Amino acid sequence: MKLLYSSNNKVCSLSEAVSTYVHSSDHMAFGGFTTGRKPLAAVCEILRQGQTDLIGEGGPAGSDWDMLIGAGRVKAYINCYTANPRFSNVSRRFRAAIQEGSILFEDYSQDAQMTMFHAAAMGLPYVPVRMMLGSGMEKEWGLCEEERKKIDKLPNQKFLIQQNPFIPEEKLLLLPVPRLDTAIIHAQIASPDGTCRLLSDPFQDVDLAFAAKNTIVTCEELVSNEWIRREPEKNTIPGITVSAVVHLPYGGHPSQVYGYYDFDKEFYLEYDRAGKSDEAFQQFLKEWVYGVKNHAEYLEKLGVNRLLRLKNVPGYGFHVSDETIAEEESK
């Protein structure tokens, strides 16, 4: 099969997109926020294809990077937060890797990480900030300079501190800017030319699309280029930043995708239980990742009734019970 590279048609299969744009040792980032609009079907495809030694730029991560870390696919991890809130306050395989010292790790504050993504989108070489000054994140480095020098896709230093050239008595902290090879984003709506419409909070996804050399977009709905241009003010990511578009309903499961479906509580609880030991986690991957050939088989395994129970209720954005709707309408 062949990828369609024309500016008006970037549609391809998930397998093609991942094999073309994700390589071992790539510096990568994923869109979404913890349990919200995460490109988890794409993460599973990376696991099935075998790419490894990834440099992860986590941002507000959840089971996306936690799965890759637990599977031993991540060489170095830059992060501000990794959790599935309400289910795992700190993702278990990520925590185990830190405790065991089996992963190279650096910690930034969330506002610093978001600023670094934005600077990358703007093409800046670094970004001066005041945040983190005087905190433990300034004083303690997870990755020493010697280790950083061994990885050409990481800066040699966590940051630099210098005087403000315009106000000499003021100190500034200079943050490095990630040079992303690939970003993967799950969108509600996309067109063949790569234009995306993200409903509700876009999180850091627009910056990631501009920052990365290649951006893969998976989407709940694939619409025509003509249709998505009728209301351009509603569009979020321009097609010029996107390399591949994959039509992938429920491509964010088990995370929630606003306007389409809620998070799968039972699945997240099962994931949390599996994360308590490496043996249980590997069995989880065997069942839900390696044990299915592709995303279609994954959905078949979940079953239509389970997916329907997660379906969005118009006017609420996510799933709510019939009883909740009746109670709200009676007020």
Short mmCIF file of C-alpha atoms in Angstrom, two decimals:
data_model
loop_
_atom_site.label_atom_id
_atom_site.label_comp_id
_atom_site.label_asym_id
_atom_site.label_seq_id
_atom_site.Cartn_x
_atom_site.Cartn_y
_atom_site.Cartn_z
CA MET A 1 0.00 0.00 0.00
CA LYS A 2 1.10 3.57 -0.63
CA LEU A 3 0.87 6.73 1.42
CA LEU A 4 -0.90 9.60 -0.28
CA TYR A 5 1.47 12.56 -0.07
CA SER A 6 -0.49 15.18 -2.04
CA SER A 7 -1.34 18.35 -0.17
CA ASN A 8 -5.05 17.59 -0.48
CA ASN A 9 -4.97 13.94 0.58
CA LYS A 10 -2.85 12.67 3.47
CA VAL A 11 -5.17 9.81 4.44
CA CYS A 12 -3.55 6.48 5.21
CA SER A 13 -3.86 3.51 7.57
CA LEU A 14 -2.56 3.63 11.12
CA SER A 15 0.03 0.98 10.30
CA GLU A 16 1.34 3.04 7.38
CA ALA A 17 1.46 6.28 9.36
CA VAL A 18 3.38 4.76 12.27
CA SER A 19 5.83 2.78 10.12
CA THR A 20 6.55 5.87 8.00
CA TYR A 21 6.83 8.57 10.66
CA VAL A 22 7.85 6.80 13.89
CA HIS A 23 11.37 5.39 14.14
CA SER A 24 13.46 3.97 16.96
CA SER A 25 15.34 6.71 18.86
CA ASP A 26 12.86 9.38 17.72
CA HIS A 27 12.16 12.37 19.97
CA MET A 28 8.38 12.25 20.35
CA ALA A 29 5.36 13.86 22.00
CA PHE A 30 1.68 12.96 22.24
CA GLY A 31 -1.32 15.28 22.35
CA GLY A 32 -4.11 15.24 24.90
CA PHE A 33 -4.00 15.55 28.69
CA THR A 34 -3.71 12.58 31.11
CA THR A 35 -7.08 10.84 30.45
CA GLY A 36 -8.34 13.30 27.85
CA ARG A 37 -8.11 12.81 24.07
CA LYS A 38 -4.97 10.66 24.14
CA PRO A 39 -3.87 8.93 20.86
CA LEU A 40 -3.80 5.54 22.55
CA ALA A 41 -4.57 3.44 19.48
CA ALA A 42 -1.44 4.91 17.88
CA VAL A 43 0.58 4.09 21.01
CA CYS A 44 -0.59 0.48 20.77
CA GLU A 45 0.47 0.37 17.12
CA ILE A 46 3.96 1.60 18.06
CA LEU A 47 4.14 -1.22 20.61
CA ARG A 48 3.08 -3.77 18.01
CA GLN A 49 5.56 -2.51 15.42
CA GLY A 50 8.49 -2.53 17.84
CA GLN A 51 9.99 0.98 17.73
CA THR A 52 12.20 1.48 20.77
CA ASP A 53 14.78 3.74 22.49
CA LEU A 54 12.32 6.62 22.19
CA ILE A 55 13.03 10.05 23.69
CA GLY A 56 9.74 10.98 25.32
CA GLU A 57 8.56 14.55 25.80
CA GLY A 58 5.75 13.76 28.19
CA GLY A 59 3.95 16.97 29.04
CA PRO A 60 0.73 16.10 30.93
CA ALA A 61 0.99 12.38 30.19
CA GLY A 62 -1.05 9.35 31.18
CA SER A 63 -1.16 5.74 30.04
CA ASP A 64 0.34 6.74 26.66
CA TRP A 65 3.90 7.13 27.94
CA ASP A 66 3.28 4.82 30.90
CA MET A 67 2.60 1.93 28.49
CA LEU A 68 5.71 2.63 26.44
CA ILE A 69 7.83 2.92 29.59
CA GLY A 70 6.38 -0.29 31.02
CA ALA A 71 7.14 -2.08 27.74
CA GLY A 72 10.78 -0.92 27.91
CA ARG A 73 10.56 1.28 24.81
CA VAL A 74 11.69 4.60 26.30
CA LYS A 75 15.35 5.55 26.66
CA ALA A 76 14.92 9.02 28.17
CA TYR A 77 11.82 10.78 29.43
CA ILE A 78 11.25 14.54 29.88
CA ASN A 79 8.09 15.18 31.83
CA CYS A 80 6.02 17.33 34.18
CA TYR A 81 3.28 14.87 35.19
CA THR A 82 2.35 11.25 34.38
CA ALA A 83 -0.92 9.94 35.82
CA ASN A 84 -4.42 8.74 35.15
CA PRO A 85 -6.27 11.00 37.64
CA ARG A 86 -8.95 9.24 39.70
CA PHE A 87 -7.31 5.91 38.87
CA SER A 88 -3.54 6.31 39.40
CA ASN A 89 -2.22 9.47 41.07
CA VAL A 90 1.19 8.56 39.60
CA SER A 91 1.24 6.05 36.75
CA ARG A 92 2.55 2.78 38.14
CA ARG A 93 5.02 1.60 35.49
CA PHE A 94 6.47 5.10 35.21
CA ARG A 95 6.92 5.19 38.99
CA ALA A 96 8.46 1.71 39.02
CA ALA A 97 10.96 2.72 36.34
CA ILE A 98 12.02 5.76 38.39
CA GLN A 99 12.32 3.74 41.59
CA GLU A 100 14.33 1.01 39.86
CA GLY A 101 16.52 3.50 38.00
CA SER A 102 15.75 1.79 34.70
CA ILE A 103 14.97 5.00 32.78
CA LEU A 104 16.76 8.31 32.24
CA PHE A 105 14.42 11.01 33.50
CA GLU A 106 14.23 14.79 33.79
CA ASP A 107 11.50 16.76 35.53
CA TYR A 108 10.18 20.23 34.62
CA SER A 109 7.17 22.06 36.00
CA GLN A 110 4.02 21.91 33.89
CA ASP A 111 4.08 25.60 33.04
CA ALA A 112 7.72 25.25 31.99
CA GLN A 113 6.92 22.25 29.79
CA MET A 114 4.04 24.06 28.07
CA THR A 115 6.25 27.09 27.50
CA MET A 116 8.93 24.87 25.96
CA PHE A 117 6.37 23.38 23.55
CA HIS A 118 5.17 26.86 22.58
CA ALA A 119 8.73 28.06 22.00
CA ALA A 120 9.36 24.99 19.83
CA ALA A 121 6.29 25.86 17.77
CA MET A 122 7.67 29.37 17.26
CA GLY A 123 11.07 28.05 16.18
CA LEU A 124 12.93 29.65 19.09
CA PRO A 125 16.31 28.19 20.16
CA TYR A 126 15.47 28.62 23.87
CA VAL A 127 13.01 30.55 26.01
CA PRO A 128 13.76 32.80 29.05
CA VAL A 129 11.43 32.42 32.06
CA ARG A 130 11.32 33.13 35.80
CA MET A 131 9.50 29.93 36.74
CA MET A 132 11.42 27.15 38.55
CA LEU A 133 13.96 29.64 39.93
CA GLY A 134 14.54 28.86 43.61
CA SER A 135 12.62 25.59 43.45
CA GLY A 136 13.84 22.02 43.79
CA MET A 137 13.56 21.69 40.02
CA GLU A 138 16.35 24.24 39.69
CA LYS A 139 18.59 22.59 42.25
CA GLU A 140 18.05 18.90 41.41
CA TRP A 141 18.70 17.39 38.00
CA GLY A 142 17.42 13.98 37.03
CA LEU A 143 19.84 13.80 34.09
CA CYS A 144 23.41 14.90 34.65
CA GLU A 145 25.38 16.69 31.96
CA GLU A 146 27.50 13.59 31.28
CA GLU A 147 24.42 11.47 30.54
CA ARG A 148 22.88 14.20 28.40
CA LYS A 149 25.95 14.36 26.20
CA LYS A 150 25.44 10.70 25.28
CA ILE A 151 22.04 11.47 23.69
CA ASP A 152 22.31 13.81 20.74
CA LYS A 153 18.60 14.68 20.81
CA LEU A 154 18.77 16.13 24.32
CA PRO A 155 20.37 19.43 25.38
CA ASN A 156 23.59 19.10 27.37
CA GLN A 157 22.07 21.06 30.26
CA LYS A 158 18.65 21.14 31.87
CA PHE A 159 18.67 24.95 31.69
CA LEU A 160 20.98 27.95 31.98
CA ILE A 161 20.70 30.90 34.37
CA GLN A 162 21.82 34.34 33.26
CA GLN A 163 21.26 38.00 33.96
CA ASN A 164 18.46 39.75 32.14
CA PRO A 165 20.37 41.85 29.54
CA PHE A 166 17.80 44.63 29.89
CA ILE A 167 17.48 44.53 33.70
CA PRO A 168 20.92 43.37 34.93
CA GLU A 169 19.85 42.83 38.55
CA GLU A 170 17.24 40.28 37.45
CA LYS A 171 18.02 36.59 36.89
CA LEU A 172 16.39 34.53 34.13
CA LEU A 173 16.22 30.80 33.63
CA LEU A 174 16.75 29.78 30.00
CA LEU A 175 14.77 26.67 29.07
CA PRO A 176 15.86 24.44 26.17
CA VAL A 177 13.41 23.88 23.32
CA PRO A 178 12.56 20.30 22.30
CA ARG A 179 13.31 19.40 18.69
CA LEU A 180 10.57 16.88 18.04
CA ASP A 181 10.82 14.32 15.29
CA THR A 182 7.19 13.24 15.58
CA ALA A 183 3.99 14.29 17.32
CA ILE A 184 0.80 12.22 17.41
CA ILE A 185 -2.54 13.90 18.08
CA HIS A 186 -6.06 12.49 18.33
CA ALA A 187 -8.65 14.93 16.97
CA GLN A 188 -12.41 14.89 16.90
CA ILE A 189 -12.61 15.96 13.25
CA ALA A 190 -10.06 16.11 10.42
CA SER A 191 -10.11 16.42 6.65
CA PRO A 192 -7.89 14.67 4.09
CA ASP A 193 -5.61 17.70 3.74
CA GLY A 194 -4.81 17.55 7.49
CA THR A 195 -6.97 20.41 8.75
CA CYS A 196 -8.16 19.53 12.27
CA ARG A 197 -10.99 20.65 14.48
CA LEU A 198 -10.35 20.08 18.19
CA LEU A 199 -13.47 20.52 20.28
CA SER A 200 -13.10 21.95 23.79
CA ASP A 201 -9.60 22.47 25.23
CA PRO A 202 -6.85 21.99 22.60
CA PHE A 203 -4.28 21.44 25.39
CA GLN A 204 -0.73 21.69 23.91
CA ASP A 205 -1.69 20.03 20.63
CA VAL A 206 -1.50 23.05 18.33
CA ASP A 207 2.03 23.79 19.52
CA LEU A 208 3.03 20.14 19.01
CA ALA A 209 1.71 20.14 15.46
CA PHE A 210 3.79 23.21 14.59
CA ALA A 211 6.86 22.04 16.51
CA ALA A 212 7.30 18.50 15.17
CA LYS A 213 8.98 17.60 11.90
CA ASN A 214 6.12 15.20 11.27
CA THR A 215 2.65 15.11 12.84
CA ILE A 216 0.29 12.14 12.68
CA VAL A 217 -3.38 12.91 13.32
CA THR A 218 -5.87 10.19 14.17
CA CYS A 219 -9.50 11.31 14.14
CA GLU A 220 -12.98 10.27 15.14
CA GLU A 221 -14.52 11.70 11.98
CA LEU A 222 -13.01 12.21 8.54
CA VAL A 223 -14.83 14.93 6.61
CA SER A 224 -14.28 16.47 3.21
CA ASN A 225 -11.89 19.37 2.66
CA GLU A 226 -14.83 21.39 1.36
CA TRP A 227 -16.95 20.74 4.46
CA ILE A 228 -14.26 21.70 7.00
CA ARG A 229 -13.57 24.98 5.15
CA ARG A 230 -17.17 26.16 5.46
CA GLU A 231 -16.55 27.34 9.04
CA PRO A 232 -12.80 28.03 9.16
CA GLU A 233 -13.09 29.87 12.47
CA LYS A 234 -13.86 26.52 14.15
CA ASN A 235 -10.69 24.82 12.89
CA THR A 236 -7.70 24.45 15.19
CA ILE A 237 -4.72 22.92 13.36
CA PRO A 238 -3.87 23.82 9.74
CA GLY A 239 -3.18 21.06 7.27
CA ILE A 240 0.31 22.38 6.49
CA THR A 241 1.52 21.06 9.86
CA VAL A 242 0.16 17.53 9.36
CA SER A 243 1.93 14.65 7.58
CA ALA A 244 -0.65 11.86 7.86
CA VAL A 245 -4.36 11.57 8.67
CA VAL A 246 -5.87 8.33 9.97
CA HIS A 247 -9.62 7.83 10.32
CA LEU A 248 -9.80 5.97 13.63
CA PRO A 249 -13.09 6.01 15.55
CA TYR A 250 -12.49 5.33 19.25
CA GLY A 251 -8.79 5.94 18.64
CA GLY A 252 -8.59 7.65 22.03
CA HIS A 253 -10.10 4.79 24.07
CA PRO A 254 -9.93 4.37 27.04
CA SER A 255 -9.44 8.15 27.39
CA GLN A 256 -12.34 10.55 26.99
CA VAL A 257 -12.92 12.45 23.76
CA TYR A 258 -15.17 15.44 24.32
CA GLY A 259 -18.32 15.35 22.24
CA TYR A 260 -17.91 11.68 21.34
CA TYR A 261 -17.38 9.39 24.35
CA ASP A 262 -16.35 9.33 27.99
CA PHE A 263 -13.37 7.59 29.56
CA ASP A 264 -13.76 3.86 30.20
CA LYS A 265 -13.70 3.65 33.99
CA GLU A 266 -13.55 -0.15 34.12
CA PHE A 267 -10.69 -0.26 31.62
CA TYR A 268 -8.66 2.30 33.57
CA LEU A 269 -9.23 0.37 36.80
CA GLU A 270 -8.04 -2.81 35.07
CA TYR A 271 -5.00 -0.92 33.77
CA ASP A 272 -4.22 0.37 37.26
CA ARG A 273 -4.42 -3.11 38.77
CA ALA A 274 -2.17 -4.51 36.04
CA GLY A 275 0.42 -1.81 36.69
CA LYS A 276 1.07 -3.03 40.23
CA SER A 277 3.59 -5.59 39.00
CA ASP A 278 5.66 -6.07 35.89
CA GLU A 279 4.30 -9.59 35.40
CA ALA A 280 0.68 -8.42 35.49
CA PHE A 281 1.46 -5.49 33.22
CA GLN A 282 3.13 -7.67 30.59
CA GLN A 283 0.07 -9.92 30.67
CA PHE A 284 -2.13 -6.83 30.15
CA LEU A 285 -0.07 -5.85 27.10
CA LYS A 286 -0.26 -9.41 25.79
CA GLU A 287 -4.04 -9.37 26.01
CA TRP A 288 -4.90 -5.84 24.87
CA VAL A 289 -1.99 -4.84 22.60
CA TYR A 290 -0.03 -7.78 21.20
CA GLY A 291 -3.02 -10.12 21.31
CA VAL A 292 -4.97 -8.10 18.75
CA LYS A 293 -3.80 -7.50 15.20
CA ASN A 294 -4.98 -3.90 14.90
CA HIS A 295 -7.39 -1.30 16.26
CA ALA A 296 -10.38 -2.95 14.58
CA GLU A 297 -9.71 -6.21 16.46
CA TYR A 298 -9.24 -4.19 19.67
CA LEU A 299 -12.72 -2.68 19.24
CA GLU A 300 -14.18 -6.11 18.50
CA LYS A 301 -12.66 -7.38 21.73
CA LEU A 302 -14.15 -4.47 23.69
CA GLY A 303 -17.60 -5.12 22.23
CA VAL A 304 -20.24 -2.80 20.86
CA ASN A 305 -22.31 -2.65 24.06
CA ARG A 306 -19.34 -1.46 26.10
CA LEU A 307 -18.56 1.26 23.57
CA LEU A 308 -22.18 2.40 23.40
CA ARG A 309 -22.22 2.82 27.18
CA LEU A 310 -19.44 5.40 26.80
CA LYS A 311 -21.20 7.40 24.07
CA ASN A 312 -21.56 11.15 24.47
CA VAL A 313 -24.95 12.56 25.43
CA PRO A 314 -25.57 15.76 23.38
CA GLY A 315 -25.62 18.82 25.60
CA TYR A 316 -23.31 17.25 28.20
CA GLY A 317 -20.18 16.55 26.13
CA PHE A 318 -19.59 13.18 27.81
CA HIS A 319 -21.66 10.20 28.90
CA VAL A 320 -24.17 10.62 31.71
CA SER A 321 -26.76 8.15 32.98
CA ASP A 322 -30.44 8.34 32.09
CA GLU A 323 -31.17 8.99 35.75
CA THR A 324 -28.82 11.99 35.81
CA ILE A 325 -30.47 13.48 32.72
CA ALA A 326 -33.94 13.01 34.19
CA GLU A 327 -32.86 14.60 37.48
CA GLU A 328 -31.28 17.60 35.76
CA GLU A 329 -34.29 18.21 33.51
CA SER A 330 -36.70 18.05 36.43
CA LYS A 331 -35.06 21.00 38.18
#
